[in-house]
PDB file of C-alpha atoms in Angstrom:
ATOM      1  CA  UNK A   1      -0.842 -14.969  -0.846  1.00  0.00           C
ATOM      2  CA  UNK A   2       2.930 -14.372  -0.943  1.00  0.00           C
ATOM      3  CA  UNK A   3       4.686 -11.442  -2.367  1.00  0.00           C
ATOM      4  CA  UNK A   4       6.841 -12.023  -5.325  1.00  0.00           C
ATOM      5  CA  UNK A   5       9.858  -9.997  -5.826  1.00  0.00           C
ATOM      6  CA  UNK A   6      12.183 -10.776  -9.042  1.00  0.00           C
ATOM      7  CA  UNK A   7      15.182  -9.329  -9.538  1.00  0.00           C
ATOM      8  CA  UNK A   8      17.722  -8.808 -12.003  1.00  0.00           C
ATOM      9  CA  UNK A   9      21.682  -9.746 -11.115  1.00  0.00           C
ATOM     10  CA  UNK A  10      24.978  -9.214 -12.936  1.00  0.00           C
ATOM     11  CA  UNK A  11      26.323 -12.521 -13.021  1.00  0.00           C
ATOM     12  CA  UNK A  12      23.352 -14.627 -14.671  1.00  0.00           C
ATOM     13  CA  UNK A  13      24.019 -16.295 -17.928  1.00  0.00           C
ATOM     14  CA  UNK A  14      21.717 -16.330 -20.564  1.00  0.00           C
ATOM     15  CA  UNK A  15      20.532 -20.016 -19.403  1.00  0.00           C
ATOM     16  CA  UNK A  16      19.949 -18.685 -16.048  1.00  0.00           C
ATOM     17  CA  UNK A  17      17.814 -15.226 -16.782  1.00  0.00           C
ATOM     18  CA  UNK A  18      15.700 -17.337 -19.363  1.00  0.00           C
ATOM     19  CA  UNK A  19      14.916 -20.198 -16.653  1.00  0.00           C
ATOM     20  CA  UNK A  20      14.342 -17.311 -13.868  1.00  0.00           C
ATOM     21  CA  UNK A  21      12.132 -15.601 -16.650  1.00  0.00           C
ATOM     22  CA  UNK A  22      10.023 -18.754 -17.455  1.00  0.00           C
ATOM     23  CA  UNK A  23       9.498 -19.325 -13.560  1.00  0.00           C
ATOM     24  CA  UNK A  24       8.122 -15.456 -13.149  1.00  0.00           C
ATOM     25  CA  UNK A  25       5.756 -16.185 -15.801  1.00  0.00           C
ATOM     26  CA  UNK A  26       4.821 -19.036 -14.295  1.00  0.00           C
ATOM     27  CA  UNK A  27       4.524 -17.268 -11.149  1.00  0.00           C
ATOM     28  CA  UNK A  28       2.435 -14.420 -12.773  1.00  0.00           C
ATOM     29  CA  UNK A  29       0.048 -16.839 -14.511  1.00  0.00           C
ATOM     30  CA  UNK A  30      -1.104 -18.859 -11.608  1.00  0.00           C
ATOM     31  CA  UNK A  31      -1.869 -15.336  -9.280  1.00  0.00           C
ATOM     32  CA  UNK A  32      -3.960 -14.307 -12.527  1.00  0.00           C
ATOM     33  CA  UNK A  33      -5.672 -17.471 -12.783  1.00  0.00           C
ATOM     34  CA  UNK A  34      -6.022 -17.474  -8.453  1.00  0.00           C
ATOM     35  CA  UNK A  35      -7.295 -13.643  -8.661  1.00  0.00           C
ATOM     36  CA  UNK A  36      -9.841 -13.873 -11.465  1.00  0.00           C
ATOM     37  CA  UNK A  37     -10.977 -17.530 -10.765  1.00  0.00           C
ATOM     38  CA  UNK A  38     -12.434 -16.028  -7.677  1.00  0.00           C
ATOM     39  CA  UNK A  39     -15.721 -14.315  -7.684  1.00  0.00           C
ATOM     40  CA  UNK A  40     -15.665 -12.026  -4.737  1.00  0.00           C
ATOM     41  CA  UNK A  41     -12.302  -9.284  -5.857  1.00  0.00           C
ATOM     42  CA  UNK A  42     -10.099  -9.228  -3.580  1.00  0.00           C
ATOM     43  CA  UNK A  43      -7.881  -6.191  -2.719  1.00  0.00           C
ATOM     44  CA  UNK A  44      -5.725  -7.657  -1.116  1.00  0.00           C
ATOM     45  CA  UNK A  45      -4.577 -10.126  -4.152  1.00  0.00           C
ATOM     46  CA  UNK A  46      -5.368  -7.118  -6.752  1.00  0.00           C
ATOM     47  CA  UNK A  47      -2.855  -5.498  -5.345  1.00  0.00           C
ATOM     48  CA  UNK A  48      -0.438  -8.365  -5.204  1.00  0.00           C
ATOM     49  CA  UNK A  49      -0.811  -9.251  -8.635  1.00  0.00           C
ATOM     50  CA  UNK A  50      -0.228  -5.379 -10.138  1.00  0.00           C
ATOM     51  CA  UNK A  51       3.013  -5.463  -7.672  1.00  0.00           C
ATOM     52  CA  UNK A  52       4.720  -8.176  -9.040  1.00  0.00           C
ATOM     53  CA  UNK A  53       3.310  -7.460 -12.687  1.00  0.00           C
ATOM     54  CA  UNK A  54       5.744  -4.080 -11.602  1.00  0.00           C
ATOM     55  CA  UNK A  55       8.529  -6.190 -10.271  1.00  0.00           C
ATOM     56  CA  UNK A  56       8.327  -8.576 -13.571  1.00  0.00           C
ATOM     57  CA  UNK A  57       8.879  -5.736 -15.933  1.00  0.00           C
ATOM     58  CA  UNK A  58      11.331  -4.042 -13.436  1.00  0.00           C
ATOM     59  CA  UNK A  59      13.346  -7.235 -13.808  1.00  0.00           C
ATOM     60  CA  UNK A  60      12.837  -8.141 -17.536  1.00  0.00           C
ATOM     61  CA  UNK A  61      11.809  -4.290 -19.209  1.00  0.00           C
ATOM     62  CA  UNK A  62      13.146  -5.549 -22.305  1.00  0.00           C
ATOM     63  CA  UNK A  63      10.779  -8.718 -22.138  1.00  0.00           C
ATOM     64  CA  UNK A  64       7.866  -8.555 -24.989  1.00  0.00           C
ATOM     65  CA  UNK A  65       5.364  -9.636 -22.623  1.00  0.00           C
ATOM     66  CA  UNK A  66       6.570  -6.556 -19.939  1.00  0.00           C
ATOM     67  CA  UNK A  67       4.634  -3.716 -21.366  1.00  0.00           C
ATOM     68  CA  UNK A  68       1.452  -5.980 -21.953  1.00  0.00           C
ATOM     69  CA  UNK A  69       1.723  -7.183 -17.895  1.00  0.00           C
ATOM     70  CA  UNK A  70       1.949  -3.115 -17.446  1.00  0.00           C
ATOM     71  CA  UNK A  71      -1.201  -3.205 -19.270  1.00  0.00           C
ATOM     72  CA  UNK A  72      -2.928  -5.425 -16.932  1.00  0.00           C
ATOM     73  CA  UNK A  73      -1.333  -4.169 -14.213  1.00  0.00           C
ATOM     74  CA  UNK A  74      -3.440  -0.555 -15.246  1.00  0.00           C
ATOM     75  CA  UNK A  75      -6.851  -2.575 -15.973  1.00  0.00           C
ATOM     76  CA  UNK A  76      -6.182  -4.185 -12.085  1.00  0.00           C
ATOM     77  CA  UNK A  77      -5.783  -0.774 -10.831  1.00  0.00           C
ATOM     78  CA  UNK A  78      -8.789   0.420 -12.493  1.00  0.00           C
ATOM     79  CA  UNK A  79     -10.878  -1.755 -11.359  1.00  0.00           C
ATOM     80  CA  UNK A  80      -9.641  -1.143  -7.880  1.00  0.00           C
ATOM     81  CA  UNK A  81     -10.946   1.934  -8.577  1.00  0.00           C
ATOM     82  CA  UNK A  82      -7.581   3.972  -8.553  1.00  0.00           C
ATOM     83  CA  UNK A  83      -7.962   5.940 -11.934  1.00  0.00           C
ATOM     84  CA  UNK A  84      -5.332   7.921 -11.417  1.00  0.00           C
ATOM     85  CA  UNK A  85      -2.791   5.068 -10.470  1.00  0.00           C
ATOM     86  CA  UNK A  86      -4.442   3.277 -14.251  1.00  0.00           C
ATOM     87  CA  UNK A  87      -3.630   6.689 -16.004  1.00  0.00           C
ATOM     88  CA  UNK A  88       0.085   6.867 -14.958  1.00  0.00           C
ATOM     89  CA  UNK A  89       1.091   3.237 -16.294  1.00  0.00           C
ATOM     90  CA  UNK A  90      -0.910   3.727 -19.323  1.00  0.00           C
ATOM     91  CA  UNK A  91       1.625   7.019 -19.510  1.00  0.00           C
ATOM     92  CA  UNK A  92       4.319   4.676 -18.806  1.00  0.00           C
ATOM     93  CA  UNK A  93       3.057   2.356 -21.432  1.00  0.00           C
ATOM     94  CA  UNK A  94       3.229   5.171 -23.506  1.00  0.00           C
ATOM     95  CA  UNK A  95       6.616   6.372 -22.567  1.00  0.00           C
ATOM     96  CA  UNK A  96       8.593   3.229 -22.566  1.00  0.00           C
ATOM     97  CA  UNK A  97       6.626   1.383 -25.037  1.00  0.00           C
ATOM     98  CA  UNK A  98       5.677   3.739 -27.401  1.00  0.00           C
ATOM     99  CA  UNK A  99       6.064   0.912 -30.926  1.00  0.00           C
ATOM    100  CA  UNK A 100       4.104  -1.508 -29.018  1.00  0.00           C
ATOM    101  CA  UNK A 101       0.977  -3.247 -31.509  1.00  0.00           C
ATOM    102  CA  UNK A 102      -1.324  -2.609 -28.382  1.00  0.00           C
ATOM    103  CA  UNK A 103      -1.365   1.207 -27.940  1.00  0.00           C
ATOM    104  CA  UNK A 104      -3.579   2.276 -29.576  1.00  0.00           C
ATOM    105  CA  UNK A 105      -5.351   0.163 -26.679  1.00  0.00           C
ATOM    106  CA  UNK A 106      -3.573   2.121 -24.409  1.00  0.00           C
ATOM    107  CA  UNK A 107      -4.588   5.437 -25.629  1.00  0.00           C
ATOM    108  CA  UNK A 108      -8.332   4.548 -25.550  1.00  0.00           C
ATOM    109  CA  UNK A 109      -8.084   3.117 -22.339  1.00  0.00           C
ATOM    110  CA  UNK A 110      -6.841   6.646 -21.008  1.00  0.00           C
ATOM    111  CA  UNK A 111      -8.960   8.788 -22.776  1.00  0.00           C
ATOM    112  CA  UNK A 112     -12.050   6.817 -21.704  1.00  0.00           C
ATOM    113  CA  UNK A 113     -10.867   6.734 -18.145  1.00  0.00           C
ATOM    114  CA  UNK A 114     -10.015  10.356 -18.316  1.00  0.00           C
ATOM    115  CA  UNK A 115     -13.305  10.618 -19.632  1.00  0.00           C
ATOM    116  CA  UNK A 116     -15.671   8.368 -17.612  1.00  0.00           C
ATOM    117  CA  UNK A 117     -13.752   8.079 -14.181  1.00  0.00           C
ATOM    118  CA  UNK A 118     -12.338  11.104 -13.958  1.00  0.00           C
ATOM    119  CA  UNK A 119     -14.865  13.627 -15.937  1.00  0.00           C
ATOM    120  CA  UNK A 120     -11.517  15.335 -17.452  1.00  0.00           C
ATOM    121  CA  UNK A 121     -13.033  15.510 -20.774  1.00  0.00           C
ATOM    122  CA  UNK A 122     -10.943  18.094 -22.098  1.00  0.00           C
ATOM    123  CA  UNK A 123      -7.639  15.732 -21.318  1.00  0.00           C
ATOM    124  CA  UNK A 124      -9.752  12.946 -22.446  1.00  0.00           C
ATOM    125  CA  UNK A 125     -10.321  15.098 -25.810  1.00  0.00           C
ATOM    126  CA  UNK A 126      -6.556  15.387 -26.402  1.00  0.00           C
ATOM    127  CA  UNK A 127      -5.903  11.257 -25.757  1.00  0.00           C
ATOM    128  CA  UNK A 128      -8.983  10.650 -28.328  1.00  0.00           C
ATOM    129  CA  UNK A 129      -7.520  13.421 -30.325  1.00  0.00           C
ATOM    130  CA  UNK A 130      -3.987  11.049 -29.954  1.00  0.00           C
ATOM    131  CA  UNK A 131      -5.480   8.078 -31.287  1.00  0.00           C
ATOM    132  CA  UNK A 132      -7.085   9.848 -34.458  1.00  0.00           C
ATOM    133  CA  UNK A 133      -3.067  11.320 -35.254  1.00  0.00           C
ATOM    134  CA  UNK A 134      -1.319   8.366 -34.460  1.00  0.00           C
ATOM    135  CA  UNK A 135      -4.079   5.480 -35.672  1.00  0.00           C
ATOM    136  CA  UNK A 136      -5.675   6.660 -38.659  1.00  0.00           C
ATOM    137  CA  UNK A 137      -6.330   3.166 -40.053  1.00  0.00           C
ATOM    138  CA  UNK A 138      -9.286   2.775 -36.961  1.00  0.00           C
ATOM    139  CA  UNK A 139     -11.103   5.677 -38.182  1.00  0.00           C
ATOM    140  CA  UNK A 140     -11.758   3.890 -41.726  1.00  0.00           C
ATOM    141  CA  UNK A 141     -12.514   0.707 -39.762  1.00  0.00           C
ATOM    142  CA  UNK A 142     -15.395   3.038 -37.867  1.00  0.00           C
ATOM    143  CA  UNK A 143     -16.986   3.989 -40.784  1.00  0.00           C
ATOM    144  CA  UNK A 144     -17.115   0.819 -42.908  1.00  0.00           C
ATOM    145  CA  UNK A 145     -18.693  -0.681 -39.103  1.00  0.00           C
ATOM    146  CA  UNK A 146     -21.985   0.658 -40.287  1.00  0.00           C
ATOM    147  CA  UNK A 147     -24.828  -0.489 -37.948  1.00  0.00           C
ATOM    148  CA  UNK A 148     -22.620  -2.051 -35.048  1.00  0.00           C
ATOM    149  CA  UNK A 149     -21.389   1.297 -34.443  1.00  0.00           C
ATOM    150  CA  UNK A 150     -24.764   3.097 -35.130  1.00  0.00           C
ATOM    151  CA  UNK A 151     -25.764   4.996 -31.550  1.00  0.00           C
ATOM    152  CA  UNK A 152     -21.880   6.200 -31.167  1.00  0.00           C
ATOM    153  CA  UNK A 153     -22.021   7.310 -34.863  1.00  0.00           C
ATOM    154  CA  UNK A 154     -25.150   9.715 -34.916  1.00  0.00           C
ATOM    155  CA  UNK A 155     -24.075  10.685 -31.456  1.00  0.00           C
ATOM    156  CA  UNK A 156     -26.461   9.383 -29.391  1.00  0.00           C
ATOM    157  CA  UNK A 157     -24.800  11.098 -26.714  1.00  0.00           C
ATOM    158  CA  UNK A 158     -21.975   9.558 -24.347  1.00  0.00           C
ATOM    159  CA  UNK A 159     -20.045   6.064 -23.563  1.00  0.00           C
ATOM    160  CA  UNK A 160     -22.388   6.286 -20.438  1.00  0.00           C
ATOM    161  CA  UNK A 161     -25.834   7.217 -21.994  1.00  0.00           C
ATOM    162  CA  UNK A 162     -25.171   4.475 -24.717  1.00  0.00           C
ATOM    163  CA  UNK A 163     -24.215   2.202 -22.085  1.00  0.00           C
ATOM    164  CA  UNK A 164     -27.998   2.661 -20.202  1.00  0.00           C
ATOM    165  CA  UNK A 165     -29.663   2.825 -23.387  1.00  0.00           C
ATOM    166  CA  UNK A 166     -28.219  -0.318 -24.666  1.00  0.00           C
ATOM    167  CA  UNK A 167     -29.219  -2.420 -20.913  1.00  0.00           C
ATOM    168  CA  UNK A 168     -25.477  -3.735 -21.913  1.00  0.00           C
ATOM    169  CA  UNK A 169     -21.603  -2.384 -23.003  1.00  0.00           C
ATOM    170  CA  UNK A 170     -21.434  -2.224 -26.732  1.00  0.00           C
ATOM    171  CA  UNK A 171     -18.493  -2.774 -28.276  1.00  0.00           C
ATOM    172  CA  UNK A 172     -17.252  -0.419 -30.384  1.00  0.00           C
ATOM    173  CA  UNK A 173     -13.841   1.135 -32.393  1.00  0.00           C
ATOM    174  CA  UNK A 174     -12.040   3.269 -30.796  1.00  0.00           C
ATOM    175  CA  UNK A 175     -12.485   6.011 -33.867  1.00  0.00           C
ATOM    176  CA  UNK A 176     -16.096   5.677 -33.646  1.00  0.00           C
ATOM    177  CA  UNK A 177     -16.094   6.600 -29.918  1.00  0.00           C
ATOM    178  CA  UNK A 178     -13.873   9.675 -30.636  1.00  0.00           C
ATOM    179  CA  UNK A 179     -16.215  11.012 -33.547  1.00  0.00           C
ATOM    180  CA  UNK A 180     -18.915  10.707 -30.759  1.00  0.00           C
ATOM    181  CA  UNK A 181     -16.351  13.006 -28.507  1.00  0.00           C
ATOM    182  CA  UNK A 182     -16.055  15.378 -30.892  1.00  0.00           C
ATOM    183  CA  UNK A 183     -19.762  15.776 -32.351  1.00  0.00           C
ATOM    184  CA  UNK A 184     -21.032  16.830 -28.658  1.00  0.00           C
ATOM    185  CA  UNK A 185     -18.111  18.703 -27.636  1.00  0.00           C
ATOM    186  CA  UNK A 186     -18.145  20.464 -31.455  1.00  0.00           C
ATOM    187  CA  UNK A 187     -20.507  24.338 -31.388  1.00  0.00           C
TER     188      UNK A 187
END
C-alpha cells in the first residue's frame, strides 16, 4: 500500500484546499476501511495509516476531524503495541486540542494505558486524577450507573482482575474506573 503525503501550499484558494481536503479524507477512509476489513493486522498498513493520519493533521491542524484522526492514530499505535508512541499523541491531543468534546476520552485512554501497559500507576493516578478535575459531570454519571458499574464500584480490584472475572471487557465510566483507582491505592 502506497504512502500518502499531503501537504499544505501558499498559493491554494479556498476551492482548492477544500477539494485537496475532501480527497485526503477520502484517502484516509478507504486505508481504514482496507486495514480493519482485514482480519490478520498488519504492521505494515498500521503503520501506514497512523503516518498519513500525521500528515492529514500536519496539513489541515485546524481541520475538526484532525485531532479525532490523532486519536486513532494513538488507538493504531496501541494496538501495535507501542504504548509509549499512544501516550505522546494523546499528550498532543491534549496540548493542541485541549476544548475538544472527546478528551475526556483522551485522558482515560492515557491513564488506563499508563496504567495497564505500562504499570505507571502513580502517572496513571494523576491522568485519572485529571479527568475527576476537569470532568466532574462523569463522576455523577458513575454513581447514578448503579449495577452496570457494580465490580468497579465496590472495588473488586483492577481493570485487569475485572476483566478475568467478567470472561469479557465491561464497559464502564470513566469516573467509576477512577474511584476503583483510588479505593486500592487509598491506606
Amino acid at each position: 500500500m502506497p504512502l500518502v503525503v499531503f501537504a499544505c501550499g501558499g498559493n491554494d484558494g479556498p476551492a482548492e484546499v477544500d477539494t485537496k481536503m475532501a480527497e485526503a479524507q477520502k484517502r484516509i477512509r478507504h486505508m481504514e476501511d482496507s486495514l480493519f476489513d482485514n482480519r490478520a493486522f498488519d504492521l505494515r498498513s498500521a503503520q501506514a495509516m497512523v503516518d498519513v493520519y500525521k500528515a492529514y493533521v500536519a496539513a489541515y491542524p485546524l481541520d475538526s476531524r484532525a485531532p479525532e484522526y490523532l486519536f486513532r492514530a494513538a488507538g493504531t499505535v496501541k494496538s501495535m503495541h507501542d504504548p509509549e508512541g499512544s501516550l505522546k499523541l494523546y499528550d498532543r491531543i491534549i496540548k493542541d486540542y485541549p476544548s475538544w468534546k472527546r478528551n475526556v476520552d483522551v485522558l482515560y485512554m492515557k491513564a488506563l494505558t499508563l496504567d495497564d501497559d505500562l504499570d505507571r500507576l502513580g502517572e496513571a493516578r494523576v491522568a485519572y486524577q485529571q479527568v475527576i478535575n476537569n470532568f466532574p459531570d462523569h463522576l455523577v454519571r458513575a454513581r447514578r450507573q448503579g449495577d452496570d458499574a457494580e465490580p468497579w464500584a465496590h472495588g473488586r480490584g483492577t481493570h485487569r482482575q475485572v476483566q478475568g472475572d467478567a470472561g469479557q471487557h465491561r464497559r464502564c465510566t470513566v469516573a467509576v474506573v477512577i474511584l476503583n483507582l483510588f479505593r486500592r491505592e487509598s491506606p
